[in-house]
Amino acid sequence: MDAEDLRLLEAFRGGEESAFAALVIKYRESIYRVARHMLGNHEDAADATQDVFIRAYRALPRFDGRSQIYTWLYRITVNLCLDLRSRLTRLPLLDDEESMRDLPAGPMIEEEAAGREIGRIVSRAVAGLPPRQRAMVVLRLYQDLPYQEIARIMGCSEGTVKATMFAALRKLRRVLAEQGVRAP
Amino acid sequence: MTMRCQEALERLVEGLTGSVPPADREAVIAHLATCARCRQEAVELEATAARLRESASFTVPPGFWPAFMNRLTDRMAQDRLPLLARVRRWLGSPRHAWATAVVTAMVVIALSAAARLQPRSATSPDPSLVRARGLVTETMTVTLPSLAEMLDIWRAGMTEVDPHLDALQRRSP
C-alpha cells in the first residue's frame, strides 16, 4: 500500500479524525470525476462523492489493507453509481455544465461552442454505454488504471476487461461517427 | 476477423487507453504491418480514444470543495459513534484482532485459575444443608462468599425450634 495512505490509515485507526480528512482531500477529485462520468451530471456526482466518503468513513476501520486505498474507494464509487443508475431506467441526465469542460481559451467563440457541442456528444455517447462497460471505460480512459486494478474493482477477470474495453471503444467509435464527430 | 486480429486489436486498445508491455507492443506493430484491415481499425480506434480523452475534464462550481468538506464533516459528526462503539470498532480492526484475542484468553484463564485456587472449607458440609446447597453452585458461593453463611442462618431458622414457643403453640387450641 502507498506509504502515505498507510500512515493516514494508521493515524485514523488511532483516533485522529483529521487523517480521514486528509484522505478525502487526496482522493475527492478522482472520485468525483468517476461519479460524474458514471452519473452524467454535477448534482448526482456531488451527492455520490459524499456518500462514497461516508461509506468509507464507516468501513475504513475494517479495511484489511490488501488493496490500495484508491482501489477500494473506486470500488465503493462504482458500486454506488451502478446502484444509483439501476434505479433509473432512463439514460443519465446530462446537465448543462457538461459544456463547462475545460477548454483552452481561444478568441474564436464559434470554435469554443463547437468544442462544447462535441464534448456534450461524447458525454452522451459514454453515458449510453451499458453501466458496467461505462465503468470500465471511465476507469481506464479517465483514471488511467491498469487492467488488473480494473478487474479487481469490477470483480471480473482481466480478459473480460480487455474484451469489454475493445467492444466499448468500437461502439463509441460508431456512435461518434454517426453523430459526425471526427478525430481531434 | 481472425482470432489473431482480435487479440492484436485488444492489445492495441490496451495501449491506446493506457499502457501496454513493450513485448505486446512489438507484437501489435508486427501484426499491423501485415494486416491492412487492422491498420484501418487501429487508426479509427486511436482517433476515438483521443476524442474521448480530450473531452474528459470537468469543472466544478466555485466554492464547491470547501462546501463539500463542510457538509461531509457535519455528516461525519452525526455519524460519529458513542464511546463504547468506538472502542469496539478500535478493538475490531484487523490490527488489534490478535491482541484482543490474546488478552481475552489471558483474562479467561486468570479468572478460571482464581476460581480453582479458592480455599475450600475444611469441615464437611452439614447433611441437612446438602439439599438446599444443591441449588447453589460452587461458582455462586465463590463469587458471593456471604451466600453460604446466609444459607446457614436461613437453614438454622427453619430447623431449630424454641422449646418455650413450641409449648405455647401446643397449648393453644
PDB file of C-alpha atoms in Angstrom, chain B:
ATOM      1  CA  MET B   1     -11.615 -11.110 -38.473  1.00  0.00           C
ATOM      2  CA  THR B   2      -9.218 -13.865 -37.393  1.00  0.00           C
ATOM      3  CA  MET B   3      -8.527 -14.611 -33.741  1.00  0.00           C
ATOM      4  CA  ARG B   4      -5.106 -13.145 -34.199  1.00  0.00           C
ATOM      5  CA  CYS B   5      -6.617  -9.861 -35.386  1.00  0.00           C
ATOM      6  CA  GLN B   6      -8.998  -9.807 -32.405  1.00  0.00           C
ATOM      7  CA  GLU B   7      -6.129 -10.345 -29.996  1.00  0.00           C
ATOM      8  CA  ALA B   8      -3.964  -7.751 -31.704  1.00  0.00           C
ATOM      9  CA  LEU B   9      -6.744  -5.152 -31.585  1.00  0.00           C
ATOM     10  CA  GLU B  10      -7.489  -5.856 -27.924  1.00  0.00           C
ATOM     11  CA  ARG B  11      -3.845  -5.224 -27.149  1.00  0.00           C
ATOM     12  CA  LEU B  12      -3.949  -2.139 -29.325  1.00  0.00           C
ATOM     13  CA  VAL B  13      -6.896  -0.798 -27.326  1.00  0.00           C
ATOM     14  CA  GLU B  14      -4.967  -1.572 -24.151  1.00  0.00           C
ATOM     15  CA  GLY B  15      -2.137   0.573 -25.478  1.00  0.00           C
ATOM     16  CA  LEU B  16      -4.399   3.356 -26.744  1.00  0.00           C
ATOM     17  CA  THR B  17      -6.236   3.693 -23.458  1.00  0.00           C
ATOM     18  CA  GLY B  18      -3.278   3.254 -21.166  1.00  0.00           C
ATOM     19  CA  SER B  19      -0.045   1.371 -21.314  1.00  0.00           C
ATOM     20  CA  VAL B  20       0.959  -1.982 -22.706  1.00  0.00           C
ATOM     21  CA  PRO B  21       4.098  -4.036 -22.044  1.00  0.00           C
ATOM     22  CA  PRO B  22       6.854  -3.493 -24.688  1.00  0.00           C
ATOM     23  CA  ALA B  23       6.702  -7.117 -25.885  1.00  0.00           C
ATOM     24  CA  ASP B  24       2.955  -6.796 -26.540  1.00  0.00           C
ATOM     25  CA  ARG B  25       3.526  -3.506 -28.344  1.00  0.00           C
ATOM     26  CA  GLU B  26       6.043  -5.143 -30.643  1.00  0.00           C
ATOM     27  CA  ALA B  27       3.589  -7.947 -31.378  1.00  0.00           C
ATOM     28  CA  VAL B  28       0.836  -5.456 -32.239  1.00  0.00           C
ATOM     29  CA  ILE B  29       3.133  -3.456 -34.523  1.00  0.00           C
ATOM     30  CA  ALA B  30       4.214  -6.660 -36.263  1.00  0.00           C
ATOM     31  CA  HIS B  31       0.593  -7.629 -36.815  1.00  0.00           C
ATOM     32  CA  LEU B  32      -0.411  -4.197 -38.121  1.00  0.00           C
ATOM     33  CA  ALA B  33       2.462  -4.304 -40.606  1.00  0.00           C
ATOM     34  CA  THR B  34       0.865  -7.307 -42.270  1.00  0.00           C
ATOM     35  CA  CYS B  35      -2.893  -6.621 -41.847  1.00  0.00           C
ATOM     36  CA  ALA B  36      -4.409  -3.668 -43.722  1.00  0.00           C
ATOM     37  CA  ARG B  37      -7.835  -4.158 -42.160  1.00  0.00           C
ATOM     38  CA  CYS B  38      -6.469  -3.939 -38.630  1.00  0.00           C
ATOM     39  CA  ARG B  39      -4.391  -0.901 -39.625  1.00  0.00           C
ATOM     40  CA  GLN B  40      -7.568   0.903 -40.678  1.00  0.00           C
ATOM     41  CA  GLU B  41      -9.327  -0.150 -37.499  1.00  0.00           C
ATOM     42  CA  ALA B  42      -6.330   0.925 -35.423  1.00  0.00           C
ATOM     43  CA  VAL B  43      -6.407   4.426 -36.919  1.00  0.00           C
ATOM     44  CA  GLU B  44     -10.114   4.807 -36.149  1.00  0.00           C
ATOM     45  CA  LEU B  45      -9.837   3.434 -32.617  1.00  0.00           C
ATOM     46  CA  GLU B  46      -6.924   5.716 -31.895  1.00  0.00           C
ATOM     47  CA  ALA B  47      -8.926   8.728 -33.063  1.00  0.00           C
ATOM     48  CA  THR B  48     -11.859   7.681 -30.891  1.00  0.00           C
ATOM     49  CA  ALA B  49      -9.667   7.244 -27.819  1.00  0.00           C
ATOM     50  CA  ALA B  50      -8.095  10.658 -28.425  1.00  0.00           C
ATOM     51  CA  ARG B  51     -11.523  12.291 -28.765  1.00  0.00           C
ATOM     52  CA  LEU B  52     -12.763  10.650 -25.579  1.00  0.00           C
ATOM     53  CA  ARG B  53      -9.689  11.709 -23.644  1.00  0.00           C
ATOM     54  CA  GLU B  54      -9.884  15.266 -24.933  1.00  0.00           C
ATOM     55  CA  SER B  55     -13.373  15.810 -23.586  1.00  0.00           C
ATOM     56  CA  ALA B  56     -12.631  14.271 -20.228  1.00  0.00           C
ATOM     57  CA  SER B  57     -12.108  17.186 -17.878  1.00  0.00           C
ATOM     58  CA  PHE B  58     -14.817  18.785 -15.795  1.00  0.00           C
ATOM     59  CA  THR B  59     -15.010  21.904 -13.744  1.00  0.00           C
ATOM     60  CA  VAL B  60     -16.922  22.259 -10.513  1.00  0.00           C
ATOM     61  CA  PRO B  61     -18.821  25.373  -9.399  1.00  0.00           C
ATOM     62  CA  PRO B  62     -16.696  27.926  -7.491  1.00  0.00           C
ATOM     63  CA  GLY B  63     -16.522  27.161  -3.759  1.00  0.00           C
ATOM     64  CA  PHE B  64     -17.719  23.619  -4.295  1.00  0.00           C
ATOM     65  CA  TRP B  65     -14.916  21.812  -2.445  1.00  0.00           C
ATOM     66  CA  PRO B  66     -14.982  23.888   0.764  1.00  0.00           C
ATOM     67  CA  ALA B  67     -18.774  23.442   0.916  1.00  0.00           C
ATOM     68  CA  PHE B  68     -18.309  19.743   0.186  1.00  0.00           C
ATOM     69  CA  MET B  69     -15.867  19.375   3.095  1.00  0.00           C
ATOM     70  CA  ASN B  70     -18.155  21.264   5.490  1.00  0.00           C
ATOM     71  CA  ARG B  71     -21.100  19.062   4.577  1.00  0.00           C
ATOM     72  CA  LEU B  72     -19.002  15.919   4.899  1.00  0.00           C
ATOM     73  CA  THR B  73     -17.673  16.998   8.304  1.00  0.00           C
ATOM     74  CA  ASP B  74     -21.253  17.592   9.509  1.00  0.00           C
ATOM     75  CA  ARG B  75     -22.361  14.199   8.265  1.00  0.00           C
ATOM     76  CA  MET B  76     -19.366  12.512   9.859  1.00  0.00           C
ATOM     77  CA  ALA B  77     -20.115  14.237  13.179  1.00  0.00           C
ATOM     78  CA  GLN B  78     -23.702  12.932  13.037  1.00  0.00           C
ATOM     79  CA  ASP B  79     -22.358   9.530  12.177  1.00  0.00           C
ATOM     80  CA  ARG B  80     -19.805   9.503  14.976  1.00  0.00           C
ATOM     81  CA  LEU B  81     -20.283   6.525  17.216  1.00  0.00           C
ATOM     82  CA  PRO B  82     -20.657   6.623  21.013  1.00  0.00           C
ATOM     83  CA  LEU B  83     -17.526   5.870  23.045  1.00  0.00           C
ATOM     84  CA  LEU B  84     -18.326   2.200  23.661  1.00  0.00           C
ATOM     85  CA  ALA B  85     -18.962   1.533  19.975  1.00  0.00           C
ATOM     86  CA  ARG B  86     -15.756   3.346  19.032  1.00  0.00           C
ATOM     87  CA  VAL B  87     -13.770   1.202  21.470  1.00  0.00           C
ATOM     88  CA  ARG B  88     -15.421  -1.879  19.956  1.00  0.00           C
ATOM     89  CA  ARG B  89     -14.561  -0.589  16.471  1.00  0.00           C
ATOM     90  CA  TRP B  90     -10.964   0.016  17.524  1.00  0.00           C
ATOM     91  CA  LEU B  91     -10.689  -3.467  19.008  1.00  0.00           C
ATOM     92  CA  GLY B  92     -12.358  -4.970  15.983  1.00  0.00           C
ATOM     93  CA  SER B  93      -9.890  -3.550  13.484  1.00  0.00           C
ATOM     94  CA  PRO B  94      -7.601  -6.196  11.932  1.00  0.00           C
ATOM     95  CA  ARG B  95      -4.571  -4.583  13.516  1.00  0.00           C
ATOM     96  CA  HIS B  96      -5.865  -5.285  17.026  1.00  0.00           C
ATOM     97  CA  ALA B  97      -7.699  -8.536  16.398  1.00  0.00           C
ATOM     98  CA  TRP B  98      -4.867 -10.797  17.591  1.00  0.00           C
ATOM     99  CA  ALA B  99      -4.014  -8.632  20.575  1.00  0.00           C
ATOM    100  CA  THR B 100      -7.676  -8.575  21.597  1.00  0.00           C
ATOM    101  CA  ALA B 101      -7.960 -12.356  21.276  1.00  0.00           C
ATOM    102  CA  VAL B 102      -4.792 -12.949  23.341  1.00  0.00           C
ATOM    103  CA  VAL B 103      -5.820 -10.522  26.097  1.00  0.00           C
ATOM    104  CA  THR B 104      -9.326 -12.044  26.265  1.00  0.00           C
ATOM    105  CA  ALA B 105      -7.880 -15.573  26.510  1.00  0.00           C
ATOM    106  CA  MET B 106      -5.493 -14.477  29.284  1.00  0.00           C
ATOM    107  CA  VAL B 107      -8.329 -12.879  31.279  1.00  0.00           C
ATOM    108  CA  VAL B 108     -10.445 -16.047  30.964  1.00  0.00           C
ATOM    109  CA  ILE B 109      -7.521 -18.258  32.067  1.00  0.00           C
ATOM    110  CA  ALA B 110      -6.753 -15.978  35.018  1.00  0.00           C
ATOM    111  CA  LEU B 111     -10.380 -15.984  36.197  1.00  0.00           C
ATOM    112  CA  SER B 112     -10.628 -19.783  35.935  1.00  0.00           C
ATOM    113  CA  ALA B 113      -7.386 -20.229  37.853  1.00  0.00           C
ATOM    114  CA  ALA B 114      -8.552 -17.850  40.589  1.00  0.00           C
ATOM    115  CA  ALA B 115     -11.813 -19.771  40.916  1.00  0.00           C
ATOM    116  CA  ARG B 116     -10.000 -23.110  41.238  1.00  0.00           C
ATOM    117  CA  LEU B 117      -7.492 -21.851  43.807  1.00  0.00           C
ATOM    118  CA  GLN B 118     -10.220 -20.518  46.135  1.00  0.00           C
ATOM    119  CA  PRO B 119      -9.704 -22.297  49.610  1.00  0.00           C
ATOM    120  CA  ARG B 120     -12.444 -24.805  50.402  1.00  0.00           C
ATOM    121  CA  SER B 121     -13.983 -25.270  53.822  1.00  0.00           C
ATOM    122  CA  ALA B 122     -12.125 -27.905  55.908  1.00  0.00           C
ATOM    123  CA  THR B 123     -15.257 -29.288  57.541  1.00  0.00           C
ATOM    124  CA  SER B 124     -17.614 -31.441  55.638  1.00  0.00           C
ATOM    125  CA  PRO B 125     -20.944 -29.846  54.832  1.00  0.00           C
ATOM    126  CA  ASP B 126     -23.898 -30.306  57.151  1.00  0.00           C
ATOM    127  CA  PRO B 127     -26.045 -33.099  55.612  1.00  0.00           C
ATOM    128  CA  SER B 128     -29.176 -31.127  56.432  1.00  0.00           C
ATOM    129  CA  LEU B 129     -27.922 -28.317  54.209  1.00  0.00           C
ATOM    130  CA  VAL B 130     -26.981 -30.501  51.310  1.00  0.00           C
ATOM    131  CA  ARG B 131     -30.446 -30.299  49.744  1.00  0.00           C
ATOM    132  CA  ALA B 132     -30.560 -26.511  49.930  1.00  0.00           C
ATOM    133  CA  ARG B 133     -26.994 -26.208  48.753  1.00  0.00           C
ATOM    134  CA  GLY B 134     -27.723 -28.425  45.789  1.00  0.00           C
ATOM    135  CA  LEU B 135     -29.314 -25.390  44.222  1.00  0.00           C
ATOM    136  CA  VAL B 136     -26.235 -23.284  44.831  1.00  0.00           C
ATOM    137  CA  THR B 137     -23.307 -23.833  42.539  1.00  0.00           C
ATOM    138  CA  GLU B 138     -19.670 -23.511  43.543  1.00  0.00           C
ATOM    139  CA  THR B 139     -19.256 -20.510  41.301  1.00  0.00           C
ATOM    140  CA  MET B 140     -22.101 -18.750  43.132  1.00  0.00           C
ATOM    141  CA  THR B 141     -20.543 -19.339  46.520  1.00  0.00           C
ATOM    142  CA  VAL B 142     -17.134 -18.253  45.280  1.00  0.00           C
ATOM    143  CA  THR B 143     -18.404 -15.037  43.770  1.00  0.00           C
ATOM    144  CA  LEU B 144     -20.720 -14.365  46.732  1.00  0.00           C
ATOM    145  CA  PRO B 145     -18.807 -15.561  49.837  1.00  0.00           C
ATOM    146  CA  SER B 146     -21.600 -14.484  52.171  1.00  0.00           C
ATOM    147  CA  LEU B 147     -24.143 -16.670  50.381  1.00  0.00           C
ATOM    148  CA  ALA B 148     -23.098 -19.836  52.230  1.00  0.00           C
ATOM    149  CA  GLU B 149     -23.339 -18.045  55.577  1.00  0.00           C
ATOM    150  CA  MET B 150     -26.777 -16.682  54.679  1.00  0.00           C
ATOM    151  CA  LEU B 151     -27.912 -20.177  53.783  1.00  0.00           C
ATOM    152  CA  ASP B 152     -26.717 -21.499  57.132  1.00  0.00           C
ATOM    153  CA  ILE B 153     -28.640 -18.848  59.042  1.00  0.00           C
ATOM    154  CA  TRP B 154     -31.720 -19.433  56.959  1.00  0.00           C
ATOM    155  CA  ARG B 155     -31.469 -23.176  57.455  1.00  0.00           C
ATOM    156  CA  ALA B 156     -30.984 -22.790  61.245  1.00  0.00           C
ATOM    157  CA  GLY B 157     -34.092 -20.623  61.464  1.00  0.00           C
ATOM    158  CA  MET B 158     -36.138 -23.281  59.721  1.00  0.00           C
ATOM    159  CA  THR B 159     -34.970 -26.267  61.796  1.00  0.00           C
ATOM    160  CA  GLU B 160     -34.289 -25.022  65.355  1.00  0.00           C
ATOM    161  CA  VAL B 161     -37.458 -24.614  67.355  1.00  0.00           C
ATOM    162  CA  ASP B 162     -37.613 -22.556  70.527  1.00  0.00           C
ATOM    163  CA  PRO B 163     -38.950 -25.021  73.226  1.00  0.00           C
ATOM    164  CA  HIS B 164     -40.943 -22.279  75.077  1.00  0.00           C
ATOM    165  CA  LEU B 165     -42.560 -21.116  71.894  1.00  0.00           C
ATOM    166  CA  ASP B 166     -43.300 -24.711  70.974  1.00  0.00           C
ATOM    167  CA  ALA B 167     -45.000 -25.362  74.333  1.00  0.00           C
ATOM    168  CA  LEU B 168     -47.151 -22.238  73.948  1.00  0.00           C
ATOM    169  CA  GLN B 169     -48.178 -23.281  70.497  1.00  0.00           C
ATOM    170  CA  ARG B 170     -49.156 -26.761  71.693  1.00  0.00           C
ATOM    171  CA  ARG B 171     -51.337 -25.337  74.471  1.00  0.00           C
ATOM    172  CA  SER B 172     -53.297 -23.025  72.280  1.00  0.00           C
ATOM    173  CA  PRO B 173     -56.448 -24.569  70.611  1.00  0.00           C
TER     174      PRO B 173
END
